[in-house]
């Protein structure tokens, strides 16, 4: 009886920890070239998830990293089934989860370009260049997930095929919606068909709550998708300052959502590190907001 009680206790503890983990995603999108961003600050300011923007698929199945930073060059990182992005870049990405760090998940974010064509021909098979390139990149960068930032194509069938291909390689799949809830709803349902938590393939939705998604309501999206969402706000910036929020304003927004819509939230996050550094803002201040609201 005592052993039985102990087993139940540890089972309950495990379920509790899984539930807590599902509520405390603290993310930031990396728009700046990771070779030039403040790696130490990203690792030690309270974030636990980094989403590297942006990765692109070329028409032949090669994968390119777009640095998005003045003075940096875009670079093909996987070709012919091998990693070709260089040791320095691989070491940098791998370092996010090593030594003194709070990061436990690194994702790459990409749009939908060439996905439909490549899923049609040559398809998602393990022998295809695209499959082999994503496998090589995962190993080289120790990646955890691929983020879908589709804002144009919205083709359900090819996106589902692509997500399932990534799942076979060992990736998780995530979304970054701001509109077209019907597409994202269909995607979640089909990608996760037959799966249950914590083994969902499409396991996170980073909901854009700025710019075109400024009026998005996390609870409404969570209800429509059948999965908790991670609302993303834009830090103070000079590109579209009307959509930027200070750390204090971010705290107000996240706290408000957490107070009124807690069951809909899996955490919170920001777009993007480039503006934090460009505007002379504090990673620690923005990170502290997330650790406070989503501990």
CSV table of C-alpha atoms in Angstrom, one decimal:
chain,number,residue,atom,x,y,z
A,1,UNK,CA,0.0,0.0,0.0
A,2,UNK,CA,2.8,2.4,0.8
A,3,UNK,CA,4.6,1.7,-2.5
A,4,UNK,CA,1.3,2.2,-4.3
A,5,UNK,CA,0.7,5.5,-2.5
A,6,UNK,CA,4.3,6.6,-3.4
A,7,UNK,CA,3.7,5.7,-7.0
A,8,UNK,CA,0.5,7.8,-7.1
A,9,UNK,CA,2.4,10.7,-5.4
A,10,UNK,CA,5.1,10.7,-8.0
A,11,UNK,CA,2.6,10.4,-10.9
A,12,UNK,CA,0.7,13.4,-9.6
A,13,UNK,CA,4.0,15.3,-9.3
A,14,UNK,CA,4.8,14.4,-12.9
A,15,UNK,CA,1.4,15.6,-14.1
A,16,UNK,CA,1.8,18.8,-12.1
A,17,UNK,CA,5.2,19.5,-13.6
A,18,UNK,CA,4.0,18.8,-17.1
A,19,UNK,CA,1.1,21.2,-16.5
A,20,UNK,CA,3.4,23.9,-15.1
A,21,UNK,CA,5.7,23.5,-18.1
A,22,UNK,CA,2.8,24.0,-20.4
A,23,UNK,CA,2.1,27.3,-18.8
A,24,UNK,CA,5.5,28.9,-18.6
A,25,UNK,CA,6.8,29.3,-22.2
A,26,UNK,CA,8.9,32.5,-22.3
A,27,UNK,CA,9.9,33.1,-25.8
A,28,UNK,CA,11.6,35.6,-28.1
A,29,UNK,CA,12.0,35.7,-31.8
A,30,UNK,CA,15.5,36.3,-33.0
A,31,UNK,CA,15.4,38.7,-36.0
A,32,UNK,CA,19.1,39.7,-35.7
A,33,UNK,CA,21.9,37.6,-37.0
A,34,UNK,CA,22.7,35.3,-34.2
A,35,UNK,CA,26.4,35.8,-34.8
A,36,UNK,CA,26.0,39.4,-33.8
A,37,UNK,CA,23.3,39.3,-31.1
A,38,UNK,CA,23.9,39.4,-27.4
A,39,UNK,CA,24.0,35.6,-26.8
A,40,UNK,CA,24.7,36.0,-23.1
A,41,UNK,CA,21.7,38.2,-22.5
A,42,UNK,CA,19.4,35.9,-24.4
A,43,UNK,CA,20.6,32.9,-22.3
A,44,UNK,CA,20.4,34.6,-18.9
A,45,UNK,CA,17.4,37.0,-19.0
A,46,UNK,CA,14.6,34.6,-18.2
A,47,UNK,CA,13.7,33.3,-21.7
A,48,UNK,CA,13.5,29.6,-22.2
A,49,UNK,CA,12.6,29.5,-25.9
A,50,UNK,CA,14.3,31.1,-28.9
A,51,UNK,CA,12.8,31.2,-32.4
A,52,UNK,CA,15.3,32.0,-35.1
A,53,UNK,CA,13.9,34.1,-37.9
A,54,UNK,CA,14.3,33.4,-40.7
A,55,UNK,CA,15.0,30.2,-42.5
A,56,UNK,CA,14.0,29.7,-46.1
A,57,UNK,CA,13.6,26.7,-48.4
A,58,UNK,CA,15.0,27.1,-51.9
A,59,UNK,CA,13.3,25.5,-54.9
A,60,UNK,CA,15.9,22.6,-54.9
A,61,UNK,CA,15.3,21.8,-51.3
A,62,UNK,CA,18.4,23.6,-50.0
A,63,UNK,CA,17.9,25.6,-46.7
A,64,UNK,CA,19.1,29.2,-46.3
A,65,UNK,CA,19.6,31.3,-43.2
A,66,UNK,CA,18.6,35.0,-43.8
A,67,UNK,CA,20.6,37.1,-41.4
A,68,UNK,CA,18.3,40.2,-41.5
A,69,UNK,CA,21.2,42.4,-40.2
A,70,UNK,CA,23.2,45.1,-41.9
A,71,UNK,CA,26.7,43.9,-42.6
A,72,UNK,CA,25.7,40.2,-42.5
A,73,UNK,CA,25.3,37.8,-45.4
A,74,UNK,CA,22.6,35.2,-46.0
A,75,UNK,CA,24.1,31.7,-46.1
A,76,UNK,CA,23.0,28.3,-47.3
A,77,UNK,CA,23.1,26.1,-44.2
A,78,UNK,CA,22.0,22.7,-45.6
A,79,UNK,CA,22.5,21.3,-49.1
A,80,UNK,CA,22.8,17.8,-50.6
A,81,UNK,CA,21.8,16.2,-47.3
A,82,UNK,CA,24.6,17.8,-45.4
A,83,UNK,CA,25.2,20.8,-43.1
A,84,UNK,CA,27.2,23.4,-45.0
A,85,UNK,CA,26.7,26.5,-42.8
A,86,UNK,CA,30.1,26.5,-41.2
A,87,UNK,CA,31.3,25.5,-37.8
A,88,UNK,CA,31.1,29.0,-36.3
A,89,UNK,CA,27.4,29.4,-36.9
A,90,UNK,CA,26.7,25.8,-35.7
A,91,UNK,CA,28.7,26.4,-32.5
A,92,UNK,CA,26.7,29.7,-31.9
A,93,UNK,CA,23.3,28.1,-32.3
A,94,UNK,CA,24.3,25.1,-30.2
A,95,UNK,CA,25.6,27.3,-27.5
A,96,UNK,CA,22.1,28.7,-26.7
A,97,UNK,CA,21.4,25.5,-24.8
A,98,UNK,CA,24.7,24.9,-23.2
A,99,UNK,CA,26.6,26.1,-20.1
A,100,UNK,CA,24.9,28.9,-18.1
A,101,UNK,CA,21.5,29.2,-19.8
A,102,UNK,CA,17.8,29.2,-19.3
A,103,UNK,CA,17.1,28.1,-22.9
A,104,UNK,CA,15.7,24.6,-23.3
A,105,UNK,CA,14.2,25.0,-26.8
A,106,UNK,CA,15.5,26.4,-30.0
A,107,UNK,CA,13.3,26.7,-33.1
A,108,UNK,CA,13.7,28.0,-36.6
A,109,UNK,CA,11.0,30.1,-38.2
A,110,UNK,CA,10.2,30.0,-41.9
A,111,UNK,CA,7.6,31.0,-44.4
A,112,UNK,CA,5.8,28.8,-46.9
A,113,UNK,CA,7.8,29.4,-50.0
A,114,UNK,CA,8.4,26.3,-52.1
A,115,UNK,CA,6.7,24.0,-49.6
A,116,UNK,CA,3.7,23.2,-51.8
A,117,UNK,CA,5.8,22.4,-54.8
A,118,UNK,CA,8.4,20.3,-52.9
A,119,UNK,CA,5.7,18.3,-51.1
A,120,UNK,CA,4.2,17.5,-54.6
A,121,UNK,CA,7.5,16.7,-56.2
A,122,UNK,CA,9.7,14.9,-55.1
A,123,UNK,CA,7.5,14.6,-51.9
A,124,UNK,CA,8.2,14.2,-48.2
A,125,UNK,CA,10.1,10.9,-48.3
A,126,UNK,CA,13.2,10.2,-46.3
A,127,UNK,CA,15.3,10.0,-49.5
A,128,UNK,CA,14.5,13.5,-50.7
A,129,UNK,CA,16.9,16.4,-50.5
A,130,UNK,CA,14.5,18.4,-48.3
A,131,UNK,CA,14.1,15.7,-45.7
A,132,UNK,CA,17.9,15.0,-45.6
A,133,UNK,CA,18.7,18.7,-45.4
A,134,UNK,CA,16.3,19.3,-42.4
A,135,UNK,CA,17.8,16.2,-40.7
A,136,UNK,CA,21.3,17.5,-41.2
A,137,UNK,CA,20.4,20.9,-39.9
A,138,UNK,CA,18.7,19.5,-36.8
A,139,UNK,CA,21.8,17.5,-35.9
A,140,UNK,CA,24.2,20.4,-36.6
A,141,UNK,CA,22.2,23.0,-34.6
A,142,UNK,CA,20.5,20.6,-32.1
A,143,UNK,CA,17.1,22.1,-33.0
A,144,UNK,CA,13.9,21.3,-31.3
A,145,UNK,CA,11.2,22.6,-33.7
A,146,UNK,CA,10.3,24.4,-36.9
A,147,UNK,CA,8.0,27.4,-36.7
A,148,UNK,CA,5.5,28.1,-39.5
A,149,UNK,CA,5.2,31.8,-40.2
A,150,UNK,CA,3.0,31.4,-43.3
A,151,UNK,CA,1.2,34.6,-44.1
A,152,UNK,CA,0.6,34.0,-47.8
A,153,UNK,CA,0.1,30.5,-49.0
A,154,UNK,CA,-2.2,28.9,-46.4
A,155,UNK,CA,-2.3,25.5,-48.2
A,156,UNK,CA,-3.5,22.9,-45.7
A,157,UNK,CA,-2.6,19.7,-47.5
A,158,UNK,CA,1.0,20.6,-48.3
A,159,UNK,CA,1.6,22.1,-44.9
A,160,UNK,CA,0.3,19.0,-43.1
A,161,UNK,CA,2.6,16.8,-45.3
A,162,UNK,CA,5.5,19.0,-44.5
A,163,UNK,CA,4.8,19.0,-40.7
A,164,UNK,CA,4.5,15.2,-40.7
A,165,UNK,CA,7.8,14.9,-42.6
A,166,UNK,CA,9.5,17.1,-39.9
A,167,UNK,CA,7.9,15.0,-37.2
A,168,UNK,CA,9.5,11.9,-38.6
A,169,UNK,CA,12.9,13.6,-38.4
A,170,UNK,CA,12.3,14.4,-34.8
A,171,UNK,CA,11.1,18.0,-34.9
A,172,UNK,CA,8.1,19.5,-33.2
A,173,UNK,CA,6.1,21.9,-35.4
A,174,UNK,CA,4.7,25.3,-34.3
A,175,UNK,CA,2.7,28.2,-35.8
A,176,UNK,CA,2.8,32.0,-35.7
A,177,UNK,CA,-0.7,33.0,-36.8
A,178,UNK,CA,-2.1,36.5,-36.9
A,179,UNK,CA,-5.1,35.9,-39.2
A,180,UNK,CA,-6.9,33.1,-41.2
A,181,UNK,CA,-8.0,31.1,-38.1
A,182,UNK,CA,-9.8,28.6,-40.3
A,183,UNK,CA,-6.4,27.5,-41.9
A,184,UNK,CA,-4.7,27.2,-38.5
A,185,UNK,CA,-7.6,25.3,-37.1
A,186,UNK,CA,-7.5,22.8,-39.9
A,187,UNK,CA,-3.7,22.5,-39.6
A,188,UNK,CA,-3.8,21.8,-35.9
A,189,UNK,CA,-6.6,19.2,-36.3
A,190,UNK,CA,-4.9,17.3,-39.1
A,191,UNK,CA,-1.3,17.5,-37.9
A,192,UNK,CA,-2.3,16.3,-34.4
A,193,UNK,CA,-4.8,13.7,-35.5
A,194,UNK,CA,-4.5,10.7,-33.3
A,195,UNK,CA,-2.0,12.4,-31.0
A,196,UNK,CA,-2.5,13.5,-27.4
A,197,UNK,CA,-0.5,15.7,-25.0
A,198,UNK,CA,2.4,15.7,-24.3
A,199,UNK,CA,3.1,14.0,-27.7
A,200,UNK,CA,1.4,16.5,-30.0
A,201,UNK,CA,3.4,17.2,-33.2
A,202,UNK,CA,2.0,20.8,-33.5
A,203,UNK,CA,2.5,21.7,-29.9
A,204,UNK,CA,2.7,25.5,-29.8
A,205,UNK,CA,1.0,28.5,-31.3
A,206,UNK,CA,2.8,31.8,-31.0
A,207,UNK,CA,-0.1,34.2,-31.6
A,208,UNK,CA,0.9,37.6,-33.1
A,209,UNK,CA,-0.8,40.3,-31.0
A,210,UNK,CA,0.7,43.3,-32.8
A,211,UNK,CA,0.5,44.9,-36.2
A,212,UNK,CA,-2.0,42.9,-38.3
A,213,UNK,CA,-2.8,40.9,-35.2
A,214,UNK,CA,-3.1,43.8,-32.8
A,215,UNK,CA,-6.7,43.0,-32.0
A,216,UNK,CA,-6.3,39.3,-31.5
A,217,UNK,CA,-7.8,37.8,-28.4
A,218,UNK,CA,-5.8,34.8,-27.1
A,219,UNK,CA,-8.8,33.1,-25.5
A,220,UNK,CA,-10.7,33.3,-28.8
A,221,UNK,CA,-7.9,31.8,-30.7
A,222,UNK,CA,-7.3,29.1,-28.1
A,223,UNK,CA,-10.9,28.1,-28.3
A,224,UNK,CA,-10.9,28.0,-32.1
A,225,UNK,CA,-7.7,26.0,-32.3
A,226,UNK,CA,-8.2,23.7,-29.4
A,227,UNK,CA,-4.7,24.4,-28.1
A,228,UNK,CA,-3.4,26.9,-25.7
A,229,UNK,CA,-1.6,29.9,-27.3
A,230,UNK,CA,1.5,32.0,-26.5
A,231,UNK,CA,0.6,35.7,-27.2
A,232,UNK,CA,3.5,37.6,-28.8
A,233,UNK,CA,3.9,41.4,-28.4
A,234,UNK,CA,6.4,43.7,-30.2
A,235,UNK,CA,9.0,45.5,-28.1
A,236,UNK,CA,9.6,49.2,-28.5
A,237,UNK,CA,10.8,49.8,-32.0
A,238,UNK,CA,11.3,52.5,-34.6
A,239,UNK,CA,9.8,50.5,-37.5
A,240,UNK,CA,6.2,50.6,-36.4
A,241,UNK,CA,6.4,52.4,-33.1
A,242,UNK,CA,2.6,52.4,-32.7
A,243,UNK,CA,2.7,48.7,-32.1
A,244,UNK,CA,5.7,48.6,-29.8
A,245,UNK,CA,5.4,48.2,-26.0
A,246,UNK,CA,7.8,48.9,-23.2
A,247,UNK,CA,8.6,46.3,-20.6
A,248,UNK,CA,6.1,48.0,-18.3
A,249,UNK,CA,3.4,48.0,-20.9
A,250,UNK,CA,4.2,44.3,-21.7
A,251,UNK,CA,3.7,43.5,-18.1
A,252,UNK,CA,0.2,45.1,-18.1
A,253,UNK,CA,-0.8,43.2,-21.2
A,254,UNK,CA,0.5,39.8,-20.1
A,255,UNK,CA,-0.8,40.2,-16.6
A,256,UNK,CA,-4.3,41.2,-18.0
A,257,UNK,CA,-4.4,38.2,-20.2
A,258,UNK,CA,-3.2,35.9,-17.4
A,259,UNK,CA,-5.8,37.2,-15.0
A,260,UNK,CA,-8.8,36.9,-17.4
A,261,UNK,CA,-7.7,34.2,-19.8
A,262,UNK,CA,-5.3,32.0,-17.9
A,263,UNK,CA,-6.7,28.7,-19.2
A,264,UNK,CA,-6.0,29.9,-22.7
A,265,UNK,CA,-2.3,30.7,-22.3
A,266,UNK,CA,0.8,28.6,-22.5
A,267,UNK,CA,3.1,31.5,-21.8
A,268,UNK,CA,4.1,34.7,-23.6
A,269,UNK,CA,6.8,36.2,-25.7
A,270,UNK,CA,8.2,39.0,-27.9
A,271,UNK,CA,9.0,40.1,-31.4
A,272,UNK,CA,12.1,40.7,-31.5
A,273,UNK,CA,15.7,40.8,-30.3
A,274,UNK,CA,16.9,43.1,-33.1
A,275,UNK,CA,14.8,46.0,-31.7
A,276,UNK,CA,15.8,45.4,-28.1
A,277,UNK,CA,19.5,45.9,-29.1
A,278,UNK,CA,18.9,48.6,-31.7
A,279,UNK,CA,16.8,50.7,-29.3
A,280,UNK,CA,19.1,50.2,-26.3
A,281,UNK,CA,16.5,48.3,-24.4
A,282,UNK,CA,17.0,45.8,-21.6
A,283,UNK,CA,16.7,42.0,-22.2
A,284,UNK,CA,16.6,41.6,-18.5
A,285,UNK,CA,13.6,44.0,-18.1
A,286,UNK,CA,11.6,42.3,-20.8
A,287,UNK,CA,12.6,38.8,-19.6
A,288,UNK,CA,11.6,39.7,-16.0
A,289,UNK,CA,8.1,40.4,-17.1
A,290,UNK,CA,7.8,36.9,-18.5
A,291,UNK,CA,9.3,35.2,-15.4
A,292,UNK,CA,7.0,37.1,-13.2
A,293,UNK,CA,3.8,36.4,-15.1
A,294,UNK,CA,4.8,32.9,-16.4
A,295,UNK,CA,7.1,31.6,-13.7
